[in-house]
PDB file of C-alpha atoms and ligand atoms in Angstrom:
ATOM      1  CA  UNK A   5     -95.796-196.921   2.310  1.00  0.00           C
ATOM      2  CA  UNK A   6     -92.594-197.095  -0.175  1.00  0.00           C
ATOM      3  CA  UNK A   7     -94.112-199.781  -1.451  1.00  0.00           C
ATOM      4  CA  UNK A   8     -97.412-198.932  -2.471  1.00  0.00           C
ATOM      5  CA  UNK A   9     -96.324-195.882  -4.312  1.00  0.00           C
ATOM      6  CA  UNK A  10     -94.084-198.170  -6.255  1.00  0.00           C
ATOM      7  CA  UNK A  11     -96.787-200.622  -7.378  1.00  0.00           C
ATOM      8  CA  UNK A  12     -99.075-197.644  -7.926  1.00  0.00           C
ATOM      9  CA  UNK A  13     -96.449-195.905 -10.614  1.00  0.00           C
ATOM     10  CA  UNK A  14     -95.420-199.553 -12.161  1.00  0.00           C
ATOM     11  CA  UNK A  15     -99.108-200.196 -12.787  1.00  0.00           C
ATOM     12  CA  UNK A  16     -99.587-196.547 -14.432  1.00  0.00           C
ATOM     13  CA  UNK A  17     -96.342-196.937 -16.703  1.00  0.00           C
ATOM     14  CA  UNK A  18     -98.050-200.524 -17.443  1.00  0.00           C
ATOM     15  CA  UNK A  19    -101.562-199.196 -18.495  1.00  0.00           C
ATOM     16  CA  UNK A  20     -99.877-196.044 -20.718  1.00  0.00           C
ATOM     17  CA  UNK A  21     -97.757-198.096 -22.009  1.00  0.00           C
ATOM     18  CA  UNK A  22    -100.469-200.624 -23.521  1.00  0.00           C
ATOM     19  CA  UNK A  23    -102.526-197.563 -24.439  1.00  0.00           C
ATOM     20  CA  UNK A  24    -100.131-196.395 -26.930  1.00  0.00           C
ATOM     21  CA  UNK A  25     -99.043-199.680 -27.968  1.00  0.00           C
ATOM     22  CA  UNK A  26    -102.882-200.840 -28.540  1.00  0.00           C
ATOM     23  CA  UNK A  27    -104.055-198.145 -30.244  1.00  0.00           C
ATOM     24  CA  UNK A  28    -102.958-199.618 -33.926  1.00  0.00           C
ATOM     25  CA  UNK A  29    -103.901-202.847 -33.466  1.00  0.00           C
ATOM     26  CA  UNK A  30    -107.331-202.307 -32.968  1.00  0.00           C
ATOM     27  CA  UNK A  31    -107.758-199.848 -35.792  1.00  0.00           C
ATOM     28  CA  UNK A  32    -110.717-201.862 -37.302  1.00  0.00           C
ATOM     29  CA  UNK A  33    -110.961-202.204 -41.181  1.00  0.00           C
ATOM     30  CA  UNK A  34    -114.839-202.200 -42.266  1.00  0.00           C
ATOM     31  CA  UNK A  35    -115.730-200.772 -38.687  1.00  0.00           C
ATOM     32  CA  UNK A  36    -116.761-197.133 -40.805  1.00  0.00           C
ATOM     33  CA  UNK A  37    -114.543-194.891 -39.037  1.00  0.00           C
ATOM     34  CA  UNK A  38    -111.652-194.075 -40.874  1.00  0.00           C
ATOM     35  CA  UNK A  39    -108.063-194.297 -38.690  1.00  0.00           C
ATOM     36  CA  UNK A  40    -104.813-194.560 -39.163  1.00  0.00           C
ATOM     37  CA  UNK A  41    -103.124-196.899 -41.366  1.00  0.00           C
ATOM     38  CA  UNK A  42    -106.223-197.385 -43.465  1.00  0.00           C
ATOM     39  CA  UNK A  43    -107.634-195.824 -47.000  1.00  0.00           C
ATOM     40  CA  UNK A  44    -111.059-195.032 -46.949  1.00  0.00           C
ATOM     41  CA  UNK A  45    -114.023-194.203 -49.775  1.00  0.00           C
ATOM     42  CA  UNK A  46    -116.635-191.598 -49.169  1.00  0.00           C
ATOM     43  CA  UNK A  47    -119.873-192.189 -50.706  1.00  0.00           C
ATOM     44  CA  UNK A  48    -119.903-187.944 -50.841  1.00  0.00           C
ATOM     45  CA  UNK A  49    -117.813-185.161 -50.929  1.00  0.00           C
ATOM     46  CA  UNK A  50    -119.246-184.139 -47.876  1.00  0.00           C
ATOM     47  CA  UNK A  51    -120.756-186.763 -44.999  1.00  0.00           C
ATOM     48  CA  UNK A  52    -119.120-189.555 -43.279  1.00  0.00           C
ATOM     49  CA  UNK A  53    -120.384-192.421 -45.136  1.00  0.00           C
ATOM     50  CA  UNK A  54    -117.253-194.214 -45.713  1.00  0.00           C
ATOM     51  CA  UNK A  55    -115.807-197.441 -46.106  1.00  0.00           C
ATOM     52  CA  UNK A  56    -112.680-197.995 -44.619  1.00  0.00           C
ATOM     53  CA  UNK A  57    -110.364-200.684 -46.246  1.00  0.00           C
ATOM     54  CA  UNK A  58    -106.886-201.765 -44.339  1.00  0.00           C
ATOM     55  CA  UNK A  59    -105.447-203.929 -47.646  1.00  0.00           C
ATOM     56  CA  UNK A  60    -105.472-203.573 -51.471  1.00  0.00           C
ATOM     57  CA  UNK A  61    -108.723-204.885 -52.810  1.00  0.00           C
ATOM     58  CA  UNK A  62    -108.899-205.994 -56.288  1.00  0.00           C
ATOM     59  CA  UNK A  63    -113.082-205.384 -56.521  1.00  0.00           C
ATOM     60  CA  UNK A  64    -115.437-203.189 -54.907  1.00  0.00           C
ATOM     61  CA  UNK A  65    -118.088-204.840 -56.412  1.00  0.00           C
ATOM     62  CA  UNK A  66    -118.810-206.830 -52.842  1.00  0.00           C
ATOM     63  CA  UNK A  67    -118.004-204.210 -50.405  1.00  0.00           C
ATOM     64  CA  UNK A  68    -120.536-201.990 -49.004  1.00  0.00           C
ATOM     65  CA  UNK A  69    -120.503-199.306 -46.610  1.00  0.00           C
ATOM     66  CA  UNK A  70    -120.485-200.227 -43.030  1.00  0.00           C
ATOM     67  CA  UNK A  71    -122.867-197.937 -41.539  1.00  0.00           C
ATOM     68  CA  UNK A  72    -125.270-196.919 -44.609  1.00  0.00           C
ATOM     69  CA  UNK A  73    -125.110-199.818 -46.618  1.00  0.00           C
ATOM     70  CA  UNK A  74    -125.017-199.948 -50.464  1.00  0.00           C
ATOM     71  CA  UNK A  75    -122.418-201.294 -52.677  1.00  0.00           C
ATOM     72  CA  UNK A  76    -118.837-199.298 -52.784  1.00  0.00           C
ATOM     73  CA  UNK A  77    -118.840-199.965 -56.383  1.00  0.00           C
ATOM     74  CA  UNK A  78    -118.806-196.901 -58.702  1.00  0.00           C
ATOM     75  CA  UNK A  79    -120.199-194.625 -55.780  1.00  0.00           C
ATOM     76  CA  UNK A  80    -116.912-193.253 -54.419  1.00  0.00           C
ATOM     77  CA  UNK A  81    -116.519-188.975 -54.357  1.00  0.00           C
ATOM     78  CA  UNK A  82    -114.041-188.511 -52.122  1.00  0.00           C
ATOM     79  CA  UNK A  83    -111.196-190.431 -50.839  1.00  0.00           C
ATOM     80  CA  UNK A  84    -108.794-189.998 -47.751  1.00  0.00           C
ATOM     81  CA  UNK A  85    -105.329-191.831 -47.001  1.00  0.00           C
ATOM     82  CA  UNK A  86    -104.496-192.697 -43.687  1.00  0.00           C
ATOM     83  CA  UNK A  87    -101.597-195.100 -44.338  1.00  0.00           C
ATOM     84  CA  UNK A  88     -98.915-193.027 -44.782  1.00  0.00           C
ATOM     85  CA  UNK A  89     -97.795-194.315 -48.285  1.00  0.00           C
ATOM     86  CA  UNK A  90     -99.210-194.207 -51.319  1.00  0.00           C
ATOM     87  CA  UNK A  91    -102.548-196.023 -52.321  1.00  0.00           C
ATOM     88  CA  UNK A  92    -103.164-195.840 -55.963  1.00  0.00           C
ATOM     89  CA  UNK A  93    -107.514-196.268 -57.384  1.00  0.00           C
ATOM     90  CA  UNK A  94    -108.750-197.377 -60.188  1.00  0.00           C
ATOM     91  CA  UNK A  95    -111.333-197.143 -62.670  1.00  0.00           C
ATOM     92  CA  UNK A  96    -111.619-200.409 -63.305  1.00  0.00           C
ATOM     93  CA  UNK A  97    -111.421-203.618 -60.907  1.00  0.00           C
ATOM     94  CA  UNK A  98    -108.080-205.505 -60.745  1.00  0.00           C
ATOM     95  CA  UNK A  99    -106.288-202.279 -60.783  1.00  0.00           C
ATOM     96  CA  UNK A 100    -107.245-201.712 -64.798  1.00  0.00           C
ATOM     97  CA  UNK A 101    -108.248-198.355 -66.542  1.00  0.00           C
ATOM     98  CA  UNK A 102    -107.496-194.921 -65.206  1.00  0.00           C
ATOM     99  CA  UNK A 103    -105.995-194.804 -61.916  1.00  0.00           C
ATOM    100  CA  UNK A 104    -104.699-191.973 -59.719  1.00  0.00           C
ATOM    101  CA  UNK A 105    -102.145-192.232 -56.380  1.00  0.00           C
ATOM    102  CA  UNK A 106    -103.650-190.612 -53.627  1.00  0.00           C
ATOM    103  CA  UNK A 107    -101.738-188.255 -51.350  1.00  0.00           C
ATOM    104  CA  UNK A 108    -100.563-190.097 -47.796  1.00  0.00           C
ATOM    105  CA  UNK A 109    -101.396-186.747 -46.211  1.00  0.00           C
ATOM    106  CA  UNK A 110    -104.663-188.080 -44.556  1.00  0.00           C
ATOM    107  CA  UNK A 111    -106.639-185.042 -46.299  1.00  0.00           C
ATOM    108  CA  UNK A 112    -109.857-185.361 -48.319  1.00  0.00           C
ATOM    109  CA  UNK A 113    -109.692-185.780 -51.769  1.00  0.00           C
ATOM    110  CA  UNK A 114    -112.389-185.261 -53.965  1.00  0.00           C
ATOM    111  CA  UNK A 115    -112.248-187.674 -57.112  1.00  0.00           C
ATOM    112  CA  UNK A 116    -113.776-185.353 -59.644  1.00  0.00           C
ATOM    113  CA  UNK A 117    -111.228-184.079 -61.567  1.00  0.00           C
ATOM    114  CA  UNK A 118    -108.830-186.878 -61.005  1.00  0.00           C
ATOM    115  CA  UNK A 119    -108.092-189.486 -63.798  1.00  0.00           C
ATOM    116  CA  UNK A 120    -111.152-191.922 -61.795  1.00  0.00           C
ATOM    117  CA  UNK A 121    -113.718-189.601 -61.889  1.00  0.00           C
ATOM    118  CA  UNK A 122    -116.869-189.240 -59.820  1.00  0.00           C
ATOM    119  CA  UNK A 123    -118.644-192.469 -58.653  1.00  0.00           C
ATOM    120  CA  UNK A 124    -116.578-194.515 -60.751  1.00  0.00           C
ATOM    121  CA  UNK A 125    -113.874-195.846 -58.889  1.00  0.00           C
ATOM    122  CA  UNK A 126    -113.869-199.816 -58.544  1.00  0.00           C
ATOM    123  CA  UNK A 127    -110.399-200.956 -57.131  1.00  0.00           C
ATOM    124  CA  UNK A 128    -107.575-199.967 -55.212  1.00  0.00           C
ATOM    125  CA  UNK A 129    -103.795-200.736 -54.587  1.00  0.00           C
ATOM    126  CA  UNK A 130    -101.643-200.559 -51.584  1.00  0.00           C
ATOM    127  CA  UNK A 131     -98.136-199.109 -52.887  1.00  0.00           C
TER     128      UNK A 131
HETATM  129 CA1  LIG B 191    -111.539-198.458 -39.426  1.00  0.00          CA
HETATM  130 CA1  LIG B 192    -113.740-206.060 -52.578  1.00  0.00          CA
END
């Protein structure tokens, strides 16, 4: 009887325990769900179209949303930052033109009225 119970709580401890430690490693980039340690573009300021990038990329000229489709390229509206430093997006591609650092506070940031603009953004940088 002692025995069981203690296999029973080792194999609980076991299964949390690769839960938690799981749980960042399979945050997917270009899966279209936005999680942790990623920076993703919304197509709108509203919606969940989103593409959801997990490195600095230089051109979104050959990205395209996972789920809807269509280029990334001068279509962004909103932006959220789930990697808990800074993420700075450009006008241009290969970080040129106007750029502005998005918070790391994982909220939704519309574009319009930053330095990018509406459905002009074309690269981003991981800080
Ligand atoms: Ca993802
Ligand atoms: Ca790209």
């Amino acid at each position: 009887m002692r025995k069981a119970a203690t296999v029973t709580i080792v194999g609980m401890v076991t299964m949390v325990g690769a839960g938690l430690s799981a749980t960042p490693a399979n945050a997917a980039t270009g899966n279209g769900v936005c999680e942790a340690g990623e920076f993703c573009v919304y197509r709108d300021t509203t919606g969940n179209v989103l593409w959801d990038s997990g490195r600095t990329d230089n051109s979104y000229s050959n990205d395209t949303y996972p789920l809807a489709g269509g280029t990334v390229q001068d279509t962004g509206s909103s932006v959220v930052n789930r990697r808990g430093k800074g993420v700075r997006i450009f006008v241009n591609g290969d970080q040129n033109g106007a750029g502005w650092n998005v918070p790391a506070d994982g909220k939704r940031w519309n574009l319009s009225g930053t330095p990018v603009g509406n459905d002009r953004a074309s690269s981003h940088q991981f800080l």
